[in-house]
Amino acid sequence: MNMKRQKIIRLTLSYLVILAMTIVIVYPLLWVIGSSLNPGQSLSGSKMIPDHATFAHYKELFDTSKSDYLLWYWNSLKISTLTMIFSVILVSLTAYSFSRYRFIGRKNGLMTFLILQMIPNFAALIAIYVLGLLTKLIDTHLGLILVYVGGFIPMNTWLMKGYLDTIPKELDESARIDGAGHLRIFLQIIMPLAKPIIAVIALFAFTGPFADFILASVLLRSKEKYTLAVGLYDLVAKQFGSEFTTFAAGSVLIAVPIAILFLSFQKYFVSGLTAGGTKG
Amino acid sequence: MESTIYQSSHRKIALGLSVVPGLGQLYNRQYVKGTFFLILAASFYIVFGDLLNMGLWGLVTLGEIVPRDHSIFLLVEGILAVIVLLFGLGFYAFNLCDAYKNGQKRDLGLKVSSLREQYHTLVDSGFPYLMISPGFILLVFVVVFPIIFVVLLAFTNYDLYHTPPARLVDWVGLQNFIDLVKLDLWRKTFINVLAWTIVWTFGATTLQIALGIFLAIIVNQKDLKGKAMIRTIFILPWAVPAFVTILVFSGMFNESFGVINKTILAALGLPAIDWMTDPFWTKVALILIQTWLGFPFIFAMTTGVLQAIPDELYEAATVDGATAWQKFTKITLPLVLYAVAPILITQYTFNFNNFNIIYLFNGGGPAVSGQNAGATDILISWIYRLTMTSAQYSKAAAVTLLLSLVVVSVALWQFRRTKSFKEEDMM
């Protein structure tokens, strides 16, 4: 009997903790959704469950004559997608060479990557700004993408190299004996096996630029070039509170697709991370 | 090797001729390669000659006449010149080495490789370099270059009063670092910012780790129902982009209309709190928000580890008469900590540089008198403030340099301890 009572107490306590955490997690999220449906612009009179729910703020965001929101959304998607593509290509190339070839400078290269991945690349934002001015790449998406891709290389090369190291070398050797060339082994044998880690790196490279604020706010000057993070901050910081409901609608439109994307990839994500991460 | 008697001295002649790249190769009768080297060297000189000359001069002097010389552009050109020069020297060394080796082959009476063989060795041994070079070149320009620039900037007096093209920037040695220590305003700010950075890093990170592990263990209990749903809910804060949530939270914590003061605290019968204007409460809010944002990651990792622990371990422990608490401290916790440890360190370095939350929540504020950083500014957001709002570029660079030294030394120390670092094959 005593055992059973203990079990009931333990489970009840557990459920209570879980319930409390669920409220803490869900409340802010529901609150944004509620705010976005409130009529009027200011927050002071708003309620979590509005009396007269309205989609007016969403409509306003989709009206290109009134807001740049769609433009920002497009910019963010474009920058994130291109960063993802270039990062995956470059990281695969470097990680594969570091994992499979023994060449002069390999050790030093790996060491350099290790040190570089520890310094966040926005630490040198003055330099990036000046360099952007000098090369006329400031206020262009190309400049931003280049900075993102370059910044992703060191860390993700290590991550991917850790994963590639676990793929047995015998595979490439037997392929070589069968007459496969360098490129063929890379593209047709190793890359298909590396799909999980490629998915992880692609997701990293996509969400990184999407969530970045600091580099985008330094490099992008004109409003129509903003990414979502910079644009949304601009929307909210200019007159805090006076456009909060519109901001809330904008937040919901970002959070929902990203969250769905994330949750569907999440399993892949954790297993890929632990596999590569513990090795590196 | 010493006793090898050479029949001829082709190697020395080839080496000597290679002072001009290509001539040594031509002498070794590798005509295509020789011509290629000659053309490459000539074009290198023609294309970069001016840059090298101008850049190196600019790097030393940082300009002499206003407004002809723009110090910062000269600095950039100088660094570019050094990078180009290094690439050139690498090629030059390769050229000398190649001429000598092939000369030696001829001395030993061996055949020098034909064009076809050269091509094959080039493809074979050059393949990894070929694969690395696109990433490497990009890395040099967008990561390494800015770092060098910042390091150099830390030793100049580039600020609002020394802004090209109206003024020149000069080398000032260690003056920026001395100012950080000696001038009252800077010392006070630096110490306050550093202290809060450390409290922030350890407070927020430790809290999110503890909460993540705690919840993972609770949810992982065998007889708990609805695991999949609970896990999905607990992952939500990670799934929503952080910048969105931080901005939402800054609305919720707002003093005049925020829901926390207006609804929650009022419902509990508590007085309103100055979340945005009182430094202490801003810090509390920041740590709470970061815990909210950060625990799902640890939660997911720990859950992965917990599910991998074999049941036999617990069964054996039960047979041996271990209590639940003993099972937890002797089996679960050590296994979890061991597996998650490398990820934990990256969490600390992440929060050390967590610019987004500091800046987006309250802009590093509230302002504090007697220092040029806000009360919640951490090092990285202070650097941003110095650069973007007060144009104290050289001071910002000096702080960046200090920050990077801290981060790199901590991380190197940690990596030295991990086993994978020592394995020959890993490196």
XYZ file of C-alpha atoms in Angstrom:
707
model
C 0.000 0.000 0.000
C 2.802 2.314 0.957
C 4.492 1.798 -2.418
C 1.316 2.677 -4.205
C 0.800 5.828 -2.192
C 4.353 6.902 -2.890
C 3.776 6.389 -6.565
C 0.619 8.460 -6.548
C 2.344 11.296 -4.733
C 5.296 11.189 -7.117
C 3.104 11.224 -10.200
C 0.836 13.954 -8.850
C 3.840 16.151 -8.100
C 5.246 15.459 -11.556
C 1.988 16.391 -13.246
C 1.786 19.560 -11.171
C 5.286 20.603 -12.249
C 4.435 19.820 -15.861
C 1.201 21.759 -15.631
C 2.952 24.784 -14.150
C 5.623 24.699 -16.865
C 3.001 24.299 -19.571
C 1.233 27.435 -18.357
C 4.505 29.359 -18.271
C 5.354 28.216 -21.793
C 1.983 28.570 -23.435
C 0.785 31.782 -21.803
C 3.122 34.169 -23.686
C 2.405 32.389 -26.951
C -1.349 32.563 -26.508
C -1.010 36.137 -25.367
C 0.634 37.186 -28.661
C -2.039 35.442 -30.656
C -4.708 37.132 -28.540
C -3.079 40.528 -28.941
C -2.833 40.142 -32.678
C -6.605 39.671 -32.869
C -7.422 42.724 -30.758
C -8.984 45.648 -32.534
C -7.153 48.952 -32.207
C -3.442 49.606 -32.148
C -2.488 50.031 -28.535
C -2.112 47.287 -26.014
C -3.472 49.044 -22.992
C -7.084 48.144 -23.643
C -6.378 44.742 -25.122
C -7.468 41.434 -23.722
C -6.104 37.982 -24.189
C -9.456 36.817 -25.495
C -10.746 39.888 -27.303
C -14.450 40.686 -27.375
C -14.409 41.645 -31.028
C -11.689 39.559 -32.607
C -10.449 40.931 -35.902
C -7.990 39.947 -38.585
C -7.498 43.592 -39.540
C -3.853 43.610 -38.482
C -3.070 40.626 -40.629
C -4.760 42.302 -43.559
C -2.753 45.419 -42.948
C 0.495 43.451 -43.019
C -0.432 41.885 -46.332
C -1.244 45.274 -47.824
C 1.984 46.221 -49.553
C 1.057 49.866 -49.773
C 0.814 50.138 -45.987
C 3.653 47.975 -44.780
C 6.923 46.437 -45.941
C 6.188 43.272 -44.019
C 5.802 40.986 -47.053
C 8.985 42.426 -48.500
C 10.850 41.639 -45.273
C 9.428 38.160 -45.262
C 10.598 37.623 -48.821
C 14.041 39.071 -48.005
C 14.426 36.782 -45.008
C 13.381 33.709 -46.946
C 15.693 34.590 -49.808
C 18.698 35.283 -47.588
C 18.121 32.196 -45.454
C 17.657 29.887 -48.426
C 20.720 31.133 -50.275
C 22.813 31.007 -47.107
C 21.629 27.464 -46.564
C 22.536 26.335 -50.077
C 25.983 27.917 -50.109
C 26.777 26.809 -46.567
C 25.856 23.204 -47.237
C 27.997 23.115 -50.386
C 31.049 24.779 -48.868
C 30.835 22.951 -45.547
C 30.472 19.574 -47.269
C 33.530 20.265 -49.391
C 35.754 21.359 -46.499
C 34.500 18.768 -44.036
C 34.983 15.973 -46.558
C 38.564 16.962 -47.318
C 39.408 17.314 -43.641
C 37.841 13.961 -42.876
C 39.177 11.895 -45.765
C 42.470 13.349 -46.959
C 45.779 13.694 -45.184
C 47.442 16.735 -46.670
C 49.997 19.303 -45.624
C 48.363 22.004 -43.537
C 45.465 19.824 -42.451
C 46.241 19.946 -38.744
C 46.832 23.677 -38.776
C 43.681 24.173 -40.780
C 41.590 22.239 -38.287
C 43.165 24.121 -35.420
C 42.414 27.453 -37.112
C 38.800 26.415 -37.633
C 38.546 25.417 -34.003
C 39.723 28.822 -32.814
C 37.686 30.731 -35.388
C 34.447 29.013 -34.409
C 34.838 30.368 -30.894
C 34.932 33.999 -31.908
C 31.462 35.066 -32.948
C 31.846 36.747 -36.290
C 29.770 39.738 -35.256
C 32.485 40.563 -32.689
C 34.311 42.100 -35.618
C 31.295 44.092 -36.705
C 33.237 47.345 -37.085
C 35.476 45.601 -39.554
C 32.570 44.042 -41.406
C 30.934 47.453 -41.612
C 34.051 49.175 -42.957
C 34.756 46.336 -45.339
C 31.171 46.554 -46.560
C 31.549 50.276 -47.182
C 34.766 49.728 -49.032
C 33.526 46.956 -51.292
C 30.132 48.638 -51.789
C 28.514 45.496 -50.426
C 26.871 47.357 -47.589
C 23.093 47.463 -47.824
C 23.120 44.533 -50.235
C 21.836 41.058 -49.549
C 24.865 39.564 -51.246
C 27.182 41.083 -48.635
C 25.042 39.769 -45.811
C 24.881 36.276 -47.302
C 28.646 36.162 -47.759
C 29.190 37.125 -44.125
C 26.716 34.507 -42.925
C 28.173 31.722 -45.053
C 31.734 32.566 -44.043
C 30.741 32.619 -40.405
C 29.058 29.220 -40.642
C 32.019 27.416 -42.156
C 34.337 26.808 -39.175
C 31.832 25.492 -36.654
C 29.791 23.395 -39.059
C 32.871 21.962 -40.707
C 33.788 20.510 -37.345
C 30.280 19.227 -36.805
C 30.138 17.550 -40.192
C 33.680 16.225 -40.019
C 32.762 14.519 -36.752
C 29.924 12.764 -38.519
C 31.896 11.851 -41.652
C 34.617 10.318 -39.482
C 32.090 7.730 -38.349
C 31.467 6.539 -41.940
C 33.907 3.644 -42.468
C 36.868 4.381 -44.728
C 36.648 0.903 -46.247
C 33.716 2.154 -48.282
C 35.762 4.716 -50.195
C 38.717 2.375 -50.496
C 36.717 -0.362 -52.141
C 35.109 2.197 -54.410
C 38.552 3.454 -55.366
C 39.649 -0.053 -56.226
C 36.579 -0.342 -58.393
C 37.811 2.673 -60.263
C 35.701 5.499 -58.844
C 37.286 8.943 -59.019
C 37.570 11.500 -56.224
C 34.454 13.383 -57.181
C 32.398 10.255 -57.689
C 33.252 8.870 -54.248
C 32.369 12.189 -52.690
C 29.092 12.732 -54.512
C 27.744 9.222 -54.887
C 29.012 7.371 -51.850
C 29.722 9.688 -48.948
C 27.166 12.442 -49.450
C 24.117 10.126 -49.556
C 25.323 8.564 -46.281
C 25.768 11.982 -44.712
C 22.157 13.037 -45.207
C 21.273 13.349 -41.494
C 24.120 15.740 -40.768
C 23.431 17.661 -43.968
C 19.866 18.126 -42.755
C 21.142 19.454 -39.433
C 23.552 21.871 -41.091
C 20.912 23.001 -43.567
C 18.511 23.714 -40.736
C 21.200 25.595 -38.797
C 22.139 27.612 -41.847
C 18.519 28.425 -42.531
C 17.455 29.427 -39.041
C 20.711 31.268 -38.278
C 20.203 34.155 -40.735
C 16.484 34.084 -40.062
C 17.027 34.795 -36.377
C 20.066 37.029 -36.698
C 19.590 40.619 -35.696
C 22.995 42.162 -35.149
C 24.687 41.615 -38.519
C 21.575 42.417 -40.494
C 21.011 45.617 -38.529
C 24.602 46.719 -39.117
C 24.751 45.897 -42.812
C 21.244 46.691 -44.041
C 20.499 50.397 -44.211
C 17.392 50.906 -46.300
C 13.995 49.828 -45.100
C 12.980 47.803 -48.119
C 16.061 45.600 -47.697
C 15.411 44.717 -44.035
C 15.042 41.165 -42.880
C 12.186 40.159 -40.600
C 14.190 40.507 -37.395
C 15.330 44.041 -38.187
C 11.976 45.051 -39.612
C 10.001 43.733 -36.686
C 12.295 45.452 -34.229
C 11.896 48.645 -36.209
C 8.126 48.267 -36.065
C 8.127 47.825 -32.327
C 10.954 50.134 -31.271
C 9.846 53.220 -33.137
C 6.764 53.825 -31.023
C 6.518 51.075 -28.527
C 2.978 50.113 -27.792
C 1.333 52.229 -30.399
C 1.651 49.543 -33.042
C 1.882 46.575 -30.776
C -1.075 44.660 -32.143
C 0.302 44.862 -35.681
C 3.624 43.711 -34.365
C 1.906 40.789 -32.643
C 0.248 39.758 -35.896
C 3.635 39.923 -37.612
C 5.158 37.754 -34.881
C 2.484 35.109 -35.224
C 3.050 34.926 -38.966
C 6.736 34.236 -38.355
C 6.432 31.957 -35.372
C 3.828 29.551 -36.723
C 5.554 28.355 -39.937
C 8.980 28.225 -38.323
C 7.656 26.289 -35.340
C 5.925 23.772 -37.590
C 9.048 23.358 -39.717
C 11.129 22.960 -36.604
C 8.894 20.459 -34.872
C 8.748 18.248 -37.933
C 12.536 18.237 -38.250
C 13.237 18.046 -34.562
C 13.934 14.301 -34.302
C 16.496 14.424 -37.061
C 17.974 17.427 -35.451
C 18.704 16.069 -31.999
C 20.105 12.746 -33.196
C 22.330 14.412 -35.783
C 23.590 16.893 -33.235
C 24.484 14.348 -30.599
C 26.139 12.059 -33.148
C 28.380 14.774 -34.571
C 28.659 16.880 -31.469
C 30.036 14.365 -29.025
C 32.739 13.398 -31.460
C 33.845 16.905 -32.346
C 71.652 10.714 -47.256
C 74.866 12.640 -46.715
C 76.833 10.130 -48.732
C 74.732 10.503 -51.863
C 77.040 11.586 -54.627
C 75.400 13.688 -57.235
C 76.633 13.401 -60.799
C 75.648 16.943 -61.562
C 74.331 19.991 -59.806
C 71.047 20.525 -61.601
C 69.282 20.973 -58.288
C 71.382 23.987 -57.329
C 71.145 25.604 -60.726
C 67.379 25.019 -60.836
C 66.994 26.466 -57.358
C 69.091 29.472 -58.263
C 67.181 30.110 -61.469
C 63.888 29.827 -59.626
C 64.529 33.165 -57.962
C 62.513 34.195 -60.965
C 59.573 31.754 -60.726
C 59.370 29.435 -63.727
C 62.980 29.640 -64.913
C 63.986 26.697 -62.728
C 61.156 24.629 -64.141
C 62.123 25.596 -67.688
C 65.667 24.538 -66.891
C 64.289 21.199 -65.711
C 62.628 20.907 -69.122
C 59.158 21.162 -67.723
C 58.207 23.732 -70.306
C 54.483 23.987 -69.762
C 54.808 24.241 -66.016
C 57.666 26.722 -66.315
C 55.753 28.987 -68.674
C 52.717 28.787 -66.468
C 54.741 29.790 -63.411
C 56.355 32.643 -65.296
C 53.019 34.006 -66.440
C 51.534 33.589 -62.985
C 54.406 35.444 -61.322
C 54.344 38.227 -63.874
C 50.615 38.727 -63.610
C 50.824 38.623 -59.818
C 53.374 41.424 -59.936
C 51.444 43.471 -62.474
C 48.074 43.105 -60.737
C 49.172 43.446 -57.141
C 52.352 45.517 -57.431
C 50.609 48.788 -56.691
C 48.460 47.338 -53.933
C 51.505 45.865 -52.207
C 53.485 49.054 -52.466
C 50.649 51.327 -51.410
C 49.242 48.929 -48.826
C 52.447 48.345 -46.942
C 53.215 52.054 -46.921
C 49.696 52.777 -45.675
C 49.886 50.113 -42.993
C 52.986 51.695 -41.486
C 52.035 55.364 -41.725
C 48.206 55.263 -41.814
C 48.417 58.238 -44.147
C 50.275 61.511 -44.035
C 48.263 64.196 -45.781
C 44.641 65.180 -45.213
C 42.407 64.747 -47.164
C 44.379 62.727 -49.703
C 44.922 59.791 -47.366
C 42.020 57.968 -45.775
C 43.560 56.149 -42.815
C 40.963 53.422 -42.502
C 40.985 52.577 -46.194
C 44.771 52.526 -46.028
C 44.580 50.135 -43.091
C 42.247 47.844 -45.023
C 44.481 47.972 -48.083
C 47.463 47.267 -45.864
C 45.905 44.109 -44.472
C 44.838 43.036 -47.955
C 48.398 43.615 -49.122
C 49.755 41.435 -46.339
C 47.283 38.645 -47.138
C 48.092 38.817 -50.851
C 51.772 38.896 -50.009
C 51.416 35.762 -47.887
C 49.654 33.949 -50.721
C 52.454 35.125 -53.047
C 55.174 33.974 -50.684
C 53.490 30.595 -50.378
C 53.539 30.219 -54.123
C 57.138 31.403 -54.259
C 58.236 28.866 -51.659
C 56.411 26.139 -53.567
C 58.170 27.199 -56.749
C 61.620 27.060 -55.145
C 60.876 23.726 -53.549
C 59.550 22.278 -56.806
C 62.569 23.396 -58.827
C 64.956 21.962 -56.274
C 63.178 18.614 -56.080
C 63.002 18.136 -59.821
C 66.636 19.201 -60.163
C 67.522 16.605 -57.560
C 65.642 13.976 -59.527
C 67.733 14.800 -62.583
C 70.894 14.719 -60.489
C 70.011 11.232 -59.388
C 69.439 10.239 -62.977
C 65.678 9.874 -62.577
C 63.241 11.009 -65.186
C 61.387 14.188 -64.503
C 57.665 13.587 -64.603
C 55.984 14.211 -67.893
C 53.191 16.669 -68.366
C 50.660 13.884 -68.111
C 52.092 12.592 -64.844
C 52.309 16.111 -63.486
C 48.658 16.566 -64.238
C 47.754 13.362 -62.411
C 49.769 14.149 -59.297
C 48.307 17.631 -59.345
C 44.785 16.243 -59.427
C 45.524 13.590 -56.822
C 47.332 15.616 -54.206
C 45.659 18.842 -55.157
C 42.113 17.561 -54.825
C 41.685 18.320 -51.122
C 43.135 21.801 -51.626
C 40.798 22.340 -54.537
C 37.844 21.337 -52.381
C 38.847 23.512 -49.476
C 39.810 26.619 -51.386
C 36.341 28.148 -52.012
C 35.412 27.918 -48.353
C 38.863 28.920 -47.266
C 39.002 32.036 -49.422
C 35.588 33.167 -48.225
C 36.669 32.507 -44.661
C 39.795 34.606 -45.102
C 37.829 37.572 -46.352
C 34.761 37.600 -44.138
C 36.120 36.096 -40.912
C 39.903 36.252 -40.709
C 40.200 39.633 -42.348
C 37.759 41.364 -39.961
C 39.501 39.805 -36.983
C 42.886 41.104 -38.100
C 41.310 44.487 -38.741
C 39.859 44.656 -35.238
C 43.105 43.544 -33.643
C 44.966 46.325 -35.442
C 42.243 48.870 -34.749
C 42.683 48.283 -31.023
C 46.087 49.947 -31.296
C 44.892 53.095 -33.071
C 43.016 56.185 -31.956
C 40.087 55.786 -34.374
C 37.093 57.518 -32.784
C 34.670 60.371 -33.312
C 37.485 62.945 -33.177
C 39.773 61.036 -35.504
C 37.425 60.191 -38.330
C 38.724 60.106 -41.880
C 38.688 61.762 -44.319
C 38.715 64.963 -42.245
C 41.329 63.673 -39.829
C 44.024 61.043 -39.804
C 44.119 58.027 -37.545
C 47.394 57.161 -35.840
C 48.959 54.210 -34.141
C 48.856 54.766 -30.384
C 50.260 51.519 -29.060
C 48.611 50.262 -25.894
C 46.874 53.571 -25.116
C 43.345 52.116 -25.420
C 44.064 49.354 -22.964
C 45.745 51.794 -20.572
C 42.669 54.037 -20.800
C 40.386 51.130 -19.981
C 42.302 50.590 -16.777
C 43.298 54.137 -15.833
C 40.484 56.515 -16.804
C 37.752 56.461 -14.160
C 34.810 56.420 -16.549
C 36.205 53.567 -18.619
C 37.460 51.538 -15.692
C 34.153 51.778 -13.863
C 32.181 50.857 -16.963
C 34.497 48.030 -17.874
C 34.383 46.484 -14.402
C 30.594 46.807 -14.148
C 29.982 45.377 -17.587
C 32.404 42.528 -17.021
C 30.883 41.681 -13.641
C 27.357 41.582 -15.061
C 28.533 39.574 -18.061
C 29.915 36.933 -15.731
C 26.847 36.894 -13.468
C 24.623 36.764 -16.539
C 26.556 33.958 -18.214
C 26.639 31.753 -15.164
C 23.228 32.650 -13.767
C 21.175 32.307 -16.906
C 23.029 29.308 -18.318
C 23.102 27.302 -15.112
C 19.427 27.940 -14.525
C 18.420 26.835 -18.011
C 20.583 23.715 -17.791
C 19.227 22.760 -14.379
C 15.632 23.269 -15.466
C 16.176 21.376 -18.717
C 17.685 18.326 -17.034
C 15.135 18.396 -14.214
C 12.165 18.449 -16.578
C 13.642 15.802 -18.853
C 13.987 13.433 -15.927
C 10.459 14.127 -14.707
C 8.927 13.583 -18.131
C 10.977 10.452 -18.717
C 9.357 8.579 -15.794
C 7.999 5.299 -17.093
C 4.526 5.502 -15.681
C 3.881 9.049 -16.852
C 1.158 9.400 -19.458
C 1.123 11.712 -22.474
C 4.882 11.922 -22.949
C 4.766 12.847 -26.637
C 2.402 15.775 -26.057
C 4.322 17.081 -23.074
C 7.589 16.902 -24.993
C 6.157 18.828 -27.923
C 4.922 21.556 -25.590
C 8.275 21.764 -23.821
C 10.109 22.138 -27.123
C 7.913 25.084 -28.201
C 10.113 27.896 -26.820
C 12.973 26.538 -28.907
C 10.810 26.253 -32.017
C 9.680 29.880 -32.026
C 12.444 32.224 -33.257
C 14.080 33.845 -30.249
C 13.944 37.393 -31.546
C 10.164 37.149 -31.783
C 9.765 35.872 -28.235
C 12.166 38.427 -26.789
C 10.252 41.277 -28.389
C 6.993 39.786 -27.162
C 8.397 39.503 -23.656
C 9.561 43.086 -23.720
C 5.950 43.985 -24.407
C 4.728 41.780 -21.582
C 7.191 43.264 -19.104
C 6.429 46.826 -20.161
C 5.752 48.955 -17.111
C 2.841 50.988 -18.367
C 0.797 48.462 -20.306
C 2.590 45.116 -19.890
C 0.458 42.168 -18.961
C 2.781 41.091 -16.154
C 2.300 44.243 -14.091
C -1.292 44.897 -15.170
C -2.761 41.427 -14.946
C -0.600 38.794 -13.308
C 0.933 40.724 -10.419
C -2.312 42.597 -9.865
C -4.241 39.325 -9.699
C -1.795 38.032 -7.106
C -2.224 41.233 -5.121
C 1.407 42.270 -5.628
C 2.595 45.795 -6.401
C 3.843 46.630 -9.900
C 7.554 46.194 -10.506
C 9.790 48.550 -12.516
C 10.941 45.883 -14.957
C 12.434 48.304 -17.439
C 13.825 51.118 -15.304
C 15.203 49.373 -12.237
C 18.543 47.720 -13.091
C 18.029 44.894 -10.624
C 14.589 43.897 -11.912
C 15.686 44.186 -15.543
C 18.436 41.720 -14.780
C 15.993 39.371 -13.075
C 13.651 39.571 -16.045
C 16.498 38.876 -18.476
C 17.621 35.786 -16.610
C 14.048 34.493 -16.383
C 13.463 35.033 -20.105
C 16.705 33.343 -21.060
C 15.789 30.378 -18.890
C 12.462 30.182 -20.712
C 14.236 30.377 -24.078
C 17.146 28.087 -23.313
C 15.853 25.123 -21.338
C 14.153 23.256 -24.253
C 17.487 22.649 -25.957
C 18.939 21.009 -22.848
C 15.613 19.230 -22.318
C 15.746 17.688 -25.806
C 19.379 16.635 -25.475
C 18.870 15.103 -22.040
C 15.765 13.262 -23.194
C 17.812 11.749 -26.014
C 20.441 10.564 -23.551
C 17.893 9.216 -21.067
C 16.197 7.134 -23.712
C 19.529 5.579 -24.619
C 20.268 4.346 -21.087
C 19.588 0.583 -21.103
C 16.915 -0.666 -18.729
C 19.189 -3.470 -17.519
C 21.200 -0.953 -15.529
C 18.155 -0.030 -13.456
C 16.979 -3.627 -13.184
C 20.364 -4.694 -11.883
C 20.296 -1.839 -9.404
C 16.830 -2.868 -8.230
C 18.035 -6.418 -7.723
C 20.904 -5.085 -5.634
C 18.359 -3.200 -3.525
C 19.147 0.370 -4.611
C 16.663 3.072 -3.685
C 15.186 5.390 -6.306
C 17.440 8.191 -5.089
C 20.527 6.002 -5.371
C 19.562 4.996 -8.896
C 19.210 8.640 -9.783
C 22.510 9.877 -8.356
C 24.578 6.824 -9.289
C 23.202 5.968 -12.721
C 21.075 8.669 -14.309
C 22.896 11.842 -13.365
C 26.477 10.725 -14.166
C 25.423 9.320 -17.542
C 23.470 12.424 -18.464
C 26.177 14.858 -17.406
C 28.868 12.878 -19.175
C 26.984 12.854 -22.456
C 25.734 16.429 -22.344
C 28.908 18.083 -20.988
C 30.384 19.209 -24.332
C 27.094 20.828 -25.280
C 26.863 22.568 -21.910
C 30.096 24.476 -22.506
C 28.776 25.820 -25.790
C 25.700 27.046 -23.895
C 27.925 29.124 -21.638
C 29.830 30.644 -24.553
C 26.528 31.261 -26.331
C 25.121 33.258 -23.451
C 28.409 35.075 -22.969
C 27.791 36.506 -26.436
C 24.001 36.547 -26.331
C 23.532 39.954 -27.904
C 19.967 39.485 -29.088
C 18.267 39.157 -25.738
C 20.115 42.065 -24.141
C 19.568 44.404 -27.033
C 16.044 43.449 -28.020
C 14.644 43.328 -24.505
C 15.696 46.724 -23.221
C 18.527 47.979 -25.425
C 21.007 47.227 -22.654
C 19.263 49.796 -20.450
C 18.309 51.293 -18.114
C 20.947 54.004 -18.351
C 23.269 54.410 -15.413
C 24.992 57.659 -14.506
C 28.791 57.726 -14.458
C 29.324 55.028 -17.048
C 28.932 54.779 -20.803
C 27.148 51.442 -20.859
C 23.630 50.573 -19.774
C 22.993 48.589 -16.615
C 22.352 45.331 -18.447
C 24.930 45.726 -21.201
C 27.150 42.686 -21.528
C 30.507 42.981 -23.285
C 29.183 42.254 -26.755
C 26.291 44.718 -26.535
C 28.620 47.316 -25.052
C 30.854 46.880 -28.101
C 27.812 47.373 -30.319
C 26.876 50.515 -28.414
C 30.420 51.893 -28.636
C 30.541 51.220 -32.356
C 27.069 52.142 -33.528
C 26.044 54.971 -31.217
C 29.118 56.665 -29.774
C 31.647 55.940 -32.563
C 34.349 54.847 -30.118
C 35.759 52.434 -32.657
C 39.216 51.904 -31.207
C 37.905 51.372 -27.670
C 35.325 48.942 -29.026
C 38.104 47.094 -30.814
C 40.164 46.929 -27.631
C 37.209 45.470 -25.725
C 36.587 43.013 -28.573
C 40.177 41.890 -28.354
C 39.899 41.275 -24.620
C 36.598 39.449 -25.072
C 38.001 37.211 -27.797
C 41.010 36.366 -25.655
C 38.710 35.259 -22.837
C 36.458 33.189 -25.086
C 39.302 31.529 -26.961
C 41.302 30.650 -23.872
C 38.294 29.189 -22.065
C 37.301 27.169 -25.104
C 40.837 25.938 -25.791
C 41.191 24.869 -22.197
C 37.957 22.941 -22.475
C 38.838 21.310 -25.789
C 42.203 20.263 -24.438
C 40.397 18.284 -21.791
C 38.076 16.454 -24.151
C 39.402 13.175 -25.357
C 38.622 13.555 -29.019
C 41.112 16.381 -29.226
C 43.961 14.027 -28.394
C 43.053 11.244 -30.748
C 45.488 11.364 -33.607
C 42.959 10.609 -36.261
C 40.536 13.285 -35.131
C 43.068 15.997 -35.646
